[in-house]
Structures are given as C-alpha cells and as structure tokens.
Short mmCIF file of C-alpha atoms in Angstrom, two decimals:
data_model
loop_
_atom_site.label_atom_id
_atom_site.label_comp_id
_atom_site.label_asym_id
_atom_site.label_seq_id
_atom_site.Cartn_x
_atom_site.Cartn_y
_atom_site.Cartn_z
CA MET O 1408 158.35 70.73 41.56
CA THR O 1409 155.24 70.11 39.42
CA GLY O 1410 156.39 66.57 38.72
CA ARG O 1411 156.88 65.84 42.41
CA LEU O 1412 153.44 67.26 43.24
CA LEU O 1413 151.83 65.14 40.55
CA LEU O 1414 153.65 62.08 41.84
CA ALA O 1415 152.47 62.79 45.39
CA LEU O 1416 148.87 63.23 44.28
CA THR O 1417 149.04 60.02 42.25
CA ALA O 1418 150.35 58.13 45.27
CA THR O 1419 147.59 59.61 47.46
CA ALA O 1420 144.94 58.58 44.93
CA ALA O 1421 146.42 55.08 44.72
CA LEU O 1422 146.27 54.67 48.50
CA THR O 1423 142.68 55.94 48.52
CA VAL O 1424 141.75 53.33 45.91
CA VAL O 1425 143.44 50.67 48.02
CA PHE O 1426 141.39 51.85 51.00
CA LEU O 1427 138.14 51.57 49.06
CA LEU O 1428 139.03 48.11 47.72
CA VAL O 1429 139.87 46.81 51.18
CA LEU O 1430 136.73 48.49 52.54
CA VAL O 1431 134.65 46.50 50.07
CA LEU O 1432 136.55 43.26 50.68
CA THR O 1433 136.12 43.56 54.46
CA ASP O 1434 132.53 44.88 54.19
CA GLY O 1435 133.55 47.93 56.21
CA ALA O 1436 134.67 45.91 59.23
CA ALA O 1437 135.19 47.82 62.49
CA SER O 1438 133.73 51.06 61.15
CA GLY O 1439 136.24 50.98 58.29
CA LEU O 1440 139.25 50.83 60.61
CA ALA O 1441 140.32 47.46 59.22
CA ALA O 1442 140.62 49.00 55.75
CA TRP O 1443 142.24 52.16 57.14
CA LEU O 1444 144.91 50.29 59.08
CA THR O 1445 145.61 48.00 56.12
CA THR O 1446 145.99 50.99 53.82
CA LEU O 1447 148.15 52.83 56.34
CA GLY O 1448 150.37 49.78 56.69
CA ALA O 1449 150.72 49.42 52.92
CA GLY O 1450 151.48 53.13 52.58
CA CYS O 1451 154.11 53.03 55.31
CA ALA O 1452 155.78 50.00 53.76
CA ALA O 1453 155.87 51.73 50.36
CA ALA O 1454 157.22 54.94 51.91
CA LEU O 1455 159.97 53.06 53.73
CA TRP O 1456 160.97 51.32 50.51
CA ARG O 1457 161.04 54.55 48.51
CA SER O 1458 163.02 56.45 51.16
CA ARG O 1459 165.72 53.85 51.83
CA ARG O 1460 168.34 55.33 49.41
CA ARG O 1461 167.38 58.99 49.70
CA THR O 1462 169.34 61.71 51.46
CA ARG O 1463 168.30 62.56 55.00
CA ALA O 1464 166.35 65.64 53.86
CA ALA O 1465 164.55 63.77 51.06
CA ARG O 1466 163.54 60.77 53.14
CA PHE O 1467 160.41 62.52 54.38
CA VAL O 1468 159.04 63.19 50.88
CA PRO O 1469 157.47 59.71 50.31
CA TRP O 1470 155.61 60.05 53.61
CA ALA O 1471 153.56 63.08 52.51
CA PRO O 1472 151.10 61.02 50.37
CA VAL O 1473 150.73 58.54 53.23
CA ALA O 1474 149.82 61.29 55.69
CA LEU O 1475 147.41 62.91 53.23
CA ALA O 1476 145.72 59.62 52.31
CA ALA O 1477 145.46 58.66 56.00
CA ALA O 1478 143.74 61.96 56.80
CA LEU O 1479 141.34 61.71 53.85
CA THR O 1480 140.31 58.12 54.46
CA ALA O 1481 140.00 58.64 58.23
CA THR O 1482 136.95 60.84 57.53
CA VAL O 1483 135.15 57.69 56.35
CA CYS O 1484 135.84 55.91 59.64
CA VAL O 1485 134.70 58.55 62.14
CA PRO O 1486 130.94 58.86 62.88
CA THR O 1487 129.43 62.35 62.89
CA ALA O 1488 125.86 61.22 63.68
CA PRO O 1489 124.78 59.53 66.94
CA THR O 1490 125.40 55.79 66.87
CA THR O 1491 122.38 54.99 69.06
CA ARG O 1492 118.89 55.45 67.63
CA GLN O 1493 117.44 58.95 68.01
CA TYR O 1494 113.66 58.67 67.61
CA PRO O 1495 111.56 61.55 66.29
CA PRO O 1496 109.64 63.59 68.87
CA ALA O 1497 105.92 63.02 69.34
CA LEU O 1498 103.60 64.48 66.73
CA PRO O 1499 101.42 67.32 68.04
CA PHE O 1500 98.22 66.17 66.32
CA VAL O 1501 98.05 62.42 67.09
CA THR O 1502 99.04 60.15 69.96
CA THR O 1503 101.78 57.64 69.25
CA GLN O 1504 101.02 54.19 70.62
CA HIS O 1505 103.44 51.27 70.60
CA TRP O 1506 102.20 47.76 69.94
CA SER O 1507 104.33 44.67 70.55
CA LEU O 1508 103.39 42.18 67.83
CA SER O 1509 103.52 38.41 68.10
CA THR O 1510 106.35 38.42 65.53
CA GLY O 1511 108.62 40.25 67.95
CA SER O 1512 108.34 43.61 66.21
CA ARG O 1513 107.42 46.68 68.26
CA VAL O 1514 105.74 49.24 66.03
CA ALA O 1515 104.50 52.80 66.38
CA VAL O 1516 100.74 53.00 65.83
CA TYR O 1517 98.51 55.98 65.00
CA HIS O 1518 94.72 55.99 65.27
CA TYR O 1519 92.34 58.45 63.63
CA PRO O 1520 88.76 57.67 64.75
CA PRO O 1521 85.94 58.43 62.31
CA ALA O 1522 84.32 61.85 62.47
CA PRO O 1523 81.25 61.83 64.73
CA SER O 1524 79.06 63.27 62.01
CA GLY O 1525 78.32 61.63 58.68
CA ALA O 1526 78.24 58.02 57.52
CA ARG O 1527 80.59 55.80 59.50
CA HIS O 1528 82.16 52.82 57.77
CA PRO O 1529 81.98 49.80 60.12
CA ILE O 1530 85.24 48.15 58.97
CA PRO O 1531 88.53 49.58 60.28
CA LEU O 1532 91.01 50.79 57.64
CA VAL O 1533 94.73 50.08 58.01
CA TYR O 1534 97.29 52.13 56.08
CA LEU O 1535 100.58 50.57 54.93
CA HIS O 1536 103.07 53.29 54.02
CA GLY O 1537 105.75 53.15 51.35
CA GLY O 1538 109.49 53.12 51.71
CA PRO O 1539 110.11 50.45 52.70
CA VAL O 1540 111.38 51.07 56.25
CA ARG O 1541 110.46 54.72 56.24
CA GLY O 1542 108.42 56.84 58.62
CA ILE O 1543 104.92 58.02 57.78
CA SER O 1544 105.23 61.55 56.43
CA VAL O 1545 103.26 64.52 57.72
CA LEU O 1546 101.66 64.74 54.27
CA ASP O 1547 100.42 61.15 54.59
CA HIS O 1548 99.10 61.85 58.08
CA GLY O 1549 97.01 64.63 56.54
CA PHE O 1550 95.49 62.17 54.05
CA LEU O 1551 94.71 59.72 56.85
CA GLN O 1552 92.90 62.49 58.71
CA LEU O 1553 90.86 63.18 55.56
CA LEU O 1554 89.84 59.52 55.36
CA ALA O 1555 88.77 59.68 59.03
CA ARG O 1556 86.63 62.73 58.27
CA ARG O 1557 84.94 60.63 55.59
CA GLY O 1558 83.87 58.11 58.21
CA HIS O 1559 86.74 55.61 58.24
CA ASP O 1560 88.24 54.28 61.46
CA VAL O 1561 91.86 54.67 60.39
CA TYR O 1562 94.87 52.89 61.83
CA ALA O 1563 98.43 53.22 60.58
CA TYR O 1564 101.66 51.77 61.82
CA GLU O 1565 105.25 52.46 60.91
CA GLN O 1566 106.82 49.24 59.76
CA ALA O 1567 109.63 47.81 61.90
CA GLY O 1568 112.73 49.98 61.66
CA GLY O 1569 110.86 53.03 60.38
CA GLY O 1570 109.72 56.19 62.14
CA ARG O 1571 109.12 55.63 65.86
CA SER O 1572 109.07 51.83 65.54
CA ASP O 1573 111.88 49.79 67.05
CA LEU O 1574 114.75 48.57 64.90
CA LEU O 1575 115.22 44.92 64.00
CA PRO O 1576 118.53 43.12 63.63
CA MET O 1577 119.53 43.79 60.04
CA GLU O 1578 119.28 40.13 59.02
CA GLN O 1579 115.61 40.04 60.07
CA TYR O 1580 114.41 42.63 57.57
CA SER O 1581 112.64 40.92 54.69
CA ILE O 1582 109.45 41.18 52.68
CA SER O 1583 108.15 38.01 54.34
CA ARG O 1584 108.74 39.57 57.78
CA SER O 1585 106.77 42.63 56.66
CA VAL O 1586 103.87 40.38 55.64
CA ARG O 1587 104.00 38.52 58.95
CA ASP O 1588 103.99 41.83 60.82
CA LEU O 1589 100.89 42.89 58.90
CA GLY O 1590 99.19 39.62 59.82
CA ALA O 1591 100.13 40.08 63.49
CA PHE O 1592 98.89 43.67 63.45
CA LEU O 1593 95.55 42.65 61.94
CA GLN O 1594 95.26 39.83 64.45
CA ARG O 1595 95.69 42.25 67.35
CA LEU O 1596 93.38 44.83 65.80
CA GLY O 1597 90.63 42.31 65.06
CA ARG O 1598 90.61 40.27 68.23
CA GLY O 1599 87.39 38.31 68.14
CA GLY O 1600 87.73 37.44 64.46
CA GLY O 1601 87.12 40.86 62.91
CA GLN O 1602 88.53 41.81 59.52
CA ALA O 1603 90.02 45.08 58.27
CA ASP O 1604 90.34 46.95 55.01
CA VAL O 1605 93.95 47.71 54.06
CA LEU O 1606 95.32 50.50 51.87
CA GLY O 1607 98.90 49.76 50.77
CA PHE O 1608 100.90 52.47 49.01
CA SER O 1609 104.10 51.85 47.01
CA GLY O 1610 106.23 49.49 49.13
CA GLY O 1611 103.17 49.01 51.32
CA GLY O 1612 101.33 47.89 48.18
CA VAL O 1613 103.95 45.16 47.72
CA VAL O 1614 103.39 43.96 51.30
CA LEU O 1615 99.62 43.97 50.73
CA THR O 1616 99.89 42.10 47.42
CA ARG O 1617 101.97 39.39 49.03
CA ALA O 1618 99.53 39.27 51.97
CA LEU O 1619 96.71 38.51 49.50
CA ALA O 1620 98.69 35.45 48.44
CA ASP O 1621 99.10 34.26 52.04
CA PRO O 1622 95.87 32.53 53.17
CA THR O 1623 96.60 33.11 56.87
CA VAL O 1624 96.94 36.88 56.47
CA ALA O 1625 94.34 37.15 53.70
CA SER O 1626 91.70 35.66 55.99
CA ARG O 1627 91.90 38.87 58.02
CA LEU O 1628 91.48 41.16 55.00
CA HIS O 1629 88.03 42.51 54.14
CA ARG O 1630 89.05 44.60 51.11
CA ALA O 1631 92.42 45.62 49.72
CA VAL O 1632 93.45 48.84 47.93
CA ILE O 1633 96.83 48.53 46.20
CA ALA O 1634 98.12 51.97 45.25
CA GLU O 1635 101.14 52.39 43.00
CA PRO O 1636 102.83 49.08 43.91
CA GLY O 1637 106.44 48.18 43.37
CA PRO O 1638 107.45 44.75 42.01
CA MET O 1639 105.75 41.95 43.92
CA ASP O 1640 108.39 39.22 43.38
CA GLY O 1641 111.67 38.37 41.66
CA PRO O 1642 110.27 37.76 38.16
CA THR O 1643 108.31 41.02 38.30
CA ALA O 1644 111.38 42.93 39.51
CA ARG O 1645 113.33 41.72 36.48
CA ILE O 1646 110.84 42.71 33.78
CA SER O 1647 111.34 45.85 31.73
CA GLY O 1648 108.73 48.34 30.68
CA HIS O 1649 107.82 52.00 30.78
CA ARG O 1650 106.49 54.51 33.24
CA GLY O 1651 103.62 56.94 32.93
CA ARG O 1652 103.75 60.50 31.67
CA PRO O 1653 106.90 62.50 32.53
CA SER O 1654 107.57 63.17 36.18
CA ALA O 1655 109.27 66.19 37.75
CA ARG O 1656 112.56 64.29 38.02
CA GLY O 1657 115.30 66.51 36.62
CA LEU O 1658 112.94 69.51 36.43
CA ALA O 1659 112.29 70.39 40.06
CA PRO O 1660 114.70 72.61 42.01
CA ALA O 1661 117.22 70.73 44.11
CA ALA O 1662 115.88 69.67 47.49
CA ALA O 1663 116.74 72.10 50.26
CA GLY O 1664 118.19 71.19 53.60
CA PRO O 1665 121.19 69.27 54.94
CA ARG O 1666 122.42 66.12 53.22
CA SER O 1667 124.34 63.35 54.91
CA THR O 1668 125.76 62.40 51.51
CA ARG O 1669 127.88 65.54 51.57
CA ILE O 1670 129.83 64.00 54.45
CA PRO O 1671 132.50 61.55 53.20
CA ARG O 1672 131.52 58.78 55.64
CA TYR O 1673 127.90 58.64 54.58
CA ALA O 1674 128.52 59.39 50.92
CA VAL O 1675 130.83 56.36 50.75
CA ALA O 1676 128.61 54.12 52.88
CA PHE O 1677 125.31 54.82 51.10
CA GLY O 1678 126.95 54.96 47.68
CA LEU O 1679 128.68 51.59 48.01
CA MET O 1680 125.54 50.01 49.50
CA ARG O 1681 123.45 51.24 46.60
CA LEU O 1682 126.00 49.81 44.17
CA GLY O 1683 125.84 46.49 46.01
CA LEU O 1684 129.50 46.68 46.99
CA LEU O 1685 128.69 46.85 50.72
CA THR O 1686 125.98 44.73 52.31
CA PRO O 1687 123.08 46.38 54.20
CA GLY O 1688 124.61 44.92 57.38
CA THR O 1689 128.01 46.44 56.65
CA GLY O 1690 130.37 47.00 59.53
CA LEU O 1691 131.17 50.48 58.20
CA ILE O 1692 128.04 52.15 59.51
CA GLY O 1693 125.60 50.74 62.06
CA GLN O 1694 121.88 50.68 61.42
CA ALA O 1695 121.06 53.26 64.09
CA GLU O 1696 123.72 55.66 62.83
CA SER O 1697 122.49 55.15 59.27
CA VAL O 1698 118.92 56.11 60.22
CA ASN O 1699 120.07 59.09 62.29
CA ALA O 1700 122.32 60.38 59.50
CA PHE O 1701 119.98 60.06 56.50
CA LYS O 1702 118.12 63.28 55.60
CA ALA O 1703 115.14 64.05 53.38
CA ALA O 1704 117.34 65.95 50.91
CA ASP O 1705 119.39 62.77 50.41
CA LEU O 1706 116.45 61.35 48.49
CA GLY O 1707 117.13 64.06 45.91
CA SER O 1708 115.34 63.44 42.63
CA ASP O 1709 113.46 60.45 44.08
CA THR O 1710 111.02 62.88 45.68
CA ALA O 1711 110.63 64.87 42.47
CA SER O 1712 109.91 61.65 40.56
CA ALA O 1713 106.75 61.22 42.64
CA TYR O 1714 105.16 64.32 41.03
CA CYS O 1715 104.06 65.22 37.53
CA ALA O 1716 106.32 67.42 35.41
CA ARG O 1717 103.71 70.17 35.55
CA ASP O 1718 104.12 70.28 39.33
CA ALA O 1719 107.92 70.56 39.27
CA HIS O 1720 107.97 74.05 40.77
CA ARG O 1721 105.26 73.54 43.35
CA ILE O 1722 106.20 70.25 45.00
CA PRO O 1723 104.96 70.47 48.58
CA SER O 1724 107.07 69.78 51.62
CA GLU O 1725 106.18 66.15 52.30
CA ASP O 1726 107.58 65.97 55.79
CA SER O 1727 109.20 67.95 58.57
CA ALA O 1728 112.90 67.58 59.30
CA ARG O 1729 112.10 66.36 62.82
CA ASN O 1730 109.62 63.70 61.66
CA PHE O 1731 111.49 62.34 58.63
CA THR O 1732 113.22 58.98 59.00
CA PHE O 1733 114.45 56.48 56.45
CA SER O 1734 116.64 53.42 56.85
CA ALA O 1735 118.46 53.16 53.54
CA ALA O 1736 120.26 49.94 54.51
CA ALA O 1737 117.16 48.12 55.78
CA SER O 1738 115.20 49.32 52.75
CA LEU O 1739 117.81 47.89 50.38
CA ARG O 1740 117.71 44.59 52.25
CA VAL O 1741 113.91 44.33 52.01
CA GLN O 1742 114.03 45.18 48.31
CA GLN O 1743 116.69 42.53 47.75
CA THR O 1744 114.50 39.88 49.40
CA VAL O 1745 111.74 40.81 46.95
CA LYS O 1746 114.17 40.41 44.03
CA ASP O 1747 115.31 37.05 45.38
CA SER O 1748 111.80 35.67 45.89
CA PRO O 1749 110.16 33.20 43.48
CA SER O 1750 107.05 33.95 41.46
CA LEU O 1751 104.03 34.90 43.55
CA ALA O 1752 101.58 34.27 40.70
CA PRO O 1753 100.53 30.69 41.64
CA GLN O 1754 99.53 31.78 45.15
CA LEU O 1755 98.01 35.08 44.05
CA ARG O 1756 95.73 33.33 41.55
CA ARG O 1757 93.91 31.76 44.52
CA SER O 1758 93.14 35.15 46.13
CA LYS O 1759 89.48 35.86 46.87
CA THR O 1760 89.78 39.17 48.75
CA PRO O 1761 88.08 41.98 46.77
CA ALA O 1762 90.85 44.31 45.62
CA MET O 1763 91.34 47.58 43.74
CA LEU O 1764 94.39 48.96 41.94
CA MET O 1765 95.25 52.66 41.81
CA ILE O 1766 97.70 53.78 39.09
CA ALA O 1767 99.02 57.34 38.71
CA GLU O 1768 99.15 59.18 35.40
CA CYS O 1769 102.76 60.31 35.95
CA SER O 1770 103.84 57.19 37.78
CA SER O 1771 107.53 56.71 38.44
CA GLN O 1772 106.82 53.00 38.86
CA LEU O 1773 106.91 50.65 35.90
CA ARG O 1774 103.36 50.15 34.71
CA GLN O 1775 104.12 46.45 34.34
CA TRP O 1776 104.39 46.15 38.12
CA ALA O 1777 100.76 47.13 38.62
CA ILE O 1778 99.66 45.13 35.59
CA ALA O 1779 101.30 42.03 37.06
CA VAL O 1780 98.94 42.37 40.02
CA LEU O 1781 95.95 42.89 37.74
CA ALA O 1782 96.89 39.87 35.64
CA GLY O 1783 97.72 37.63 38.59
CA ASP O 1784 94.91 38.43 41.03
CA PRO O 1785 91.44 37.36 39.84
CA ALA O 1786 89.85 39.25 42.75
CA VAL O 1787 90.89 42.71 41.47
CA ARG O 1788 87.49 44.29 40.83
CA ARG O 1789 88.49 47.83 39.90
CA THR O 1790 91.42 49.67 38.43
CA GLN O 1791 91.40 53.42 38.89
CA TYR O 1792 93.75 55.45 36.71
CA MET O 1793 94.37 58.68 38.64
CA PRO O 1794 94.72 61.69 36.32
CA GLY O 1795 96.98 64.63 37.06
CA VAL O 1796 99.07 62.99 39.77
CA GLY O 1797 102.41 61.27 40.13
CA HIS O 1798 103.45 58.38 42.33
CA HIS O 1799 102.45 60.28 45.50
CA MET O 1800 98.77 60.50 44.60
CA TRP O 1801 97.62 62.31 47.72
CA ASN O 1802 99.86 65.34 47.79
CA GLY O 1803 97.76 68.32 48.85
CA LEU O 1804 97.72 69.85 45.36
CA ALA O 1805 94.57 70.91 43.48
CA GLY O 1806 92.09 68.60 45.16
CA ASN O 1807 94.21 65.48 44.61
CA ASP O 1808 93.63 64.30 48.19
CA ASP O 1809 89.85 64.56 47.83
CA ARG O 1810 89.94 62.68 44.53
CA ALA O 1811 92.03 59.85 45.98
CA ALA O 1812 89.87 59.68 49.12
CA ALA O 1813 86.71 59.48 46.98
CA VAL O 1814 88.16 56.56 45.00
CA VAL O 1815 89.19 54.69 48.16
CA THR O 1816 85.90 55.34 49.96
CA ALA O 1817 83.73 54.31 47.02
CA PHE O 1818 85.48 50.95 46.71
CA LEU O 1819 85.50 50.17 50.41
CA ARG O 1820 81.77 50.95 50.63
CA ASP O 1821 81.01 49.06 47.41
CA GLU O 1822 79.67 52.20 45.76
CA PRO O 1823 79.98 53.12 42.05
CA ALA O 1824 83.52 54.10 41.06
CA PRO O 1825 84.12 57.86 40.63
CA LEU O 1826 86.42 57.13 37.66
CA PRO O 1827 86.20 54.73 34.72
CA ASP O 1828 87.53 51.22 35.30
CA TYR O 1829 90.81 51.61 33.42
CA PRO O 1830 92.71 49.64 32.42
CA THR O 1831 90.58 46.54 32.26
CA ARG O 1832 92.17 43.13 31.84
CA GLU O 1833 91.07 43.12 28.23
CA GLY O 1834 92.65 46.53 27.66
CA VAL O 1835 96.06 45.88 29.23
CA ALA O 1836 97.93 45.73 25.92
CA ALA O 1837 96.50 49.07 24.81
CA PHE O 1838 97.24 50.60 28.22
CA LEU O 1839 100.89 49.57 28.06
CA ARG O 1840 101.17 51.12 24.60
CA ASP O 1841 99.44 54.30 25.72
CA ARG O 1842 101.87 56.98 26.91
CA ARG O 1843 99.21 59.25 28.31
#
C-alpha cells in the first residue's frame, strides 16, 4: 500500500512538473489552460498505457494521479481577483485630478498648494514616486503636505499603470516612456515656458536622472533632487558594490495582512515572472488582475529593507489597504528596459540643471548607484548623507520628515545646506569604503 501511494505521489509530482514546464514554454497562454490541457492529455495517455493490461478493478488506479494533478494545477488557471482594473477610492484629504498627457498616458494628479502664511517658493515642485509603477503611499502624501506647509506648490502624479492612473499596454512600459511622460507633464504644468523643480525618489530618481540627460525634458527642469536612486542604465545595473548600514530586513516582524502569493495562481505567476521564466506580458495573468491581486504584504521584506535595523520593531504603516497598488509585471518590465539600456554617462555629462543627491545611512540601494550619478553629472552641487534613516527617508519617525524637508527646501531655495556636503567627488573612494 505504501509503495502504491508513493508511486501515485511521484506520478502527481511528475505531471505537476510537466505543467510548469509547458506553462513556461507557452508563457502562460490562455490563462494557463494551454499548459493544463497539455498536461491533462499527457496524463491521460500515460494512464491509458499503464492500465491496458490491468484487471478491471485495477484499471482505475493509474487515473488517480491524473485527477489529483489536474485538480492541483487547475488552481493556477482560475482567477480569484477581478480581471478588470479596480481603482482605489478617492483619498479624503486631496482631490484626484486626471490629466491626459501628449504621450497618450492618462495619469492621476494631486496638488498641494503652498500654505498661505510664510515664505512661498515661486517654482512649482513635482514629486516622482518610487516603484516603479506603484501608487503614491499615504505616508508619501503626508510628506508632500509638509513640503506644501513649507511654502512649496507641490504637484505629484502616479506614473502610468500605478495608483489611479490608467494602465498602458504591457509592451509600452519602459523607462524611456516614463521620461517622456515626465516631459509631457512638465509641459502641461508650465504652459507659457515655465520650469519646475522635481524631486525623484528611488525609481522616480532613475526617471529624473535620465530626464537630466534628455535636453528636451531637461529644458523644463529648474532644479533636480535625486533621492536614493536605483541604477540609471544597463552598465550601472550590472556593477557590484555594497549598501549602507544594516537595514531592518530579516529583523522586522512579518508584514500583516492578506497576501496574494499564498494563492497558487499568483504565487506561481509572480514567482516565475521574478525568475524571468514568464514575461511581464504573460498570458497566465492579465495586467489588471495582477494589479488587483497584489497586496502590500506581498512586498514582505522589501518594505523592511527601507528602514534602519534600529527601527525594525517600529516600522510605520506606509499605506492603507484601500490605497495600495503595485503592478509587479509592469515594474519588472520597466526595470528590464533600464538593464537593457546603454550607458547614460555621455549624455549626462552635458547636464547643466542644478542637482542634489540624497543618500540614506541605511540604504538598501547599492551606494554605487548614487555615486554613478555624482560621477556622471557635473551639475550635482550637493550631496546630503541622511543620518538615521533607511531607503524611505521620510517615514514619520523621530523628525525624519522635517529633516528631509529642510534638506530639500534649502537646496531648492539656494540656501546653505543643513548637513555637510558628503560625499564629495574627491571623497567618493573613502565613502565607498566607509560602512557607517
């Protein structure tokens, strides 16, 4: 009996492996049904072969693994999340506008006018969020409100595919499209030839860096703040290096809340996409379903890695469940276009837009990514090393928001820096050796 059970389980596992192999080979065609039907056909053929010389009672035994494997693999083919895009509800503290850009993107826009009292900065400030292809978190909205209270006329938009912005066809997501969207947004904002300051964080910092190397977009930039950037091009993405001081990754309690990756369909889809075995445009799971299914807890230790180790047990809730959105597939596609892009250095060396770098003490980003910007852009005037914070530098903890806002405001108003200029170009080698 034990031998028969083991044989049945082995056959079930073999059919499951066949299903996964065909799923990869067909790129999840027809929501995985192509792989499921192929596997079912192969299982039935094998069962017929094995049962041909058995007694009448024993002929049904080879079919048990087929039935079990068919049931298990069917869970990967049946959607449990809506397959049409479900947009987050309106935020209670800011009006959501929708702008149709000249690129064809339709993006959700948020405006925080400057406080009526105090010094008002005459240049509008545009915020480019990280992700990429993620919604702006409630925590980030709080930081934008703080900047408005400091006199900035703040605009933010959720990049195409993220938050309340409309989706694009999967093949249209790229880092160059993100740069063109920024240019189109600035063009609409500054009708009449006006310029804007731009603060780009993480993935938004990559978009901003590449915009500095594009003369058409750069002509609309007054000043640029690049905070915790990712790799700006293919060569930068392939370099090795080290991060800042230890983050809370592996130390913080597991993220609470539902996870789509506990459902076989999404665990397989997102896992194989991350491994590069399914394309972002896979037929297994549509883009809208992917966005609807993905939950904040699915980010797991990625969120913890944005905080210092000392903050592991007090990581704030960055977003609400109703506001959170993230397109894992579109994000992977944008990141791949960065990896596939040639060196940006020749174009970046011609940049003349005054720029500032912000680097976190406990950064989860490779320090070499920020240093590549410092080395390649002659117009970087300041580098502010932010003590006591991780990748998410404005996080509501211990005055971190005020410190980050002071750094941003001082640069945009051409006032003395609140922190030492560190690292300087001359001190890059020492900075990369320094583990503090």
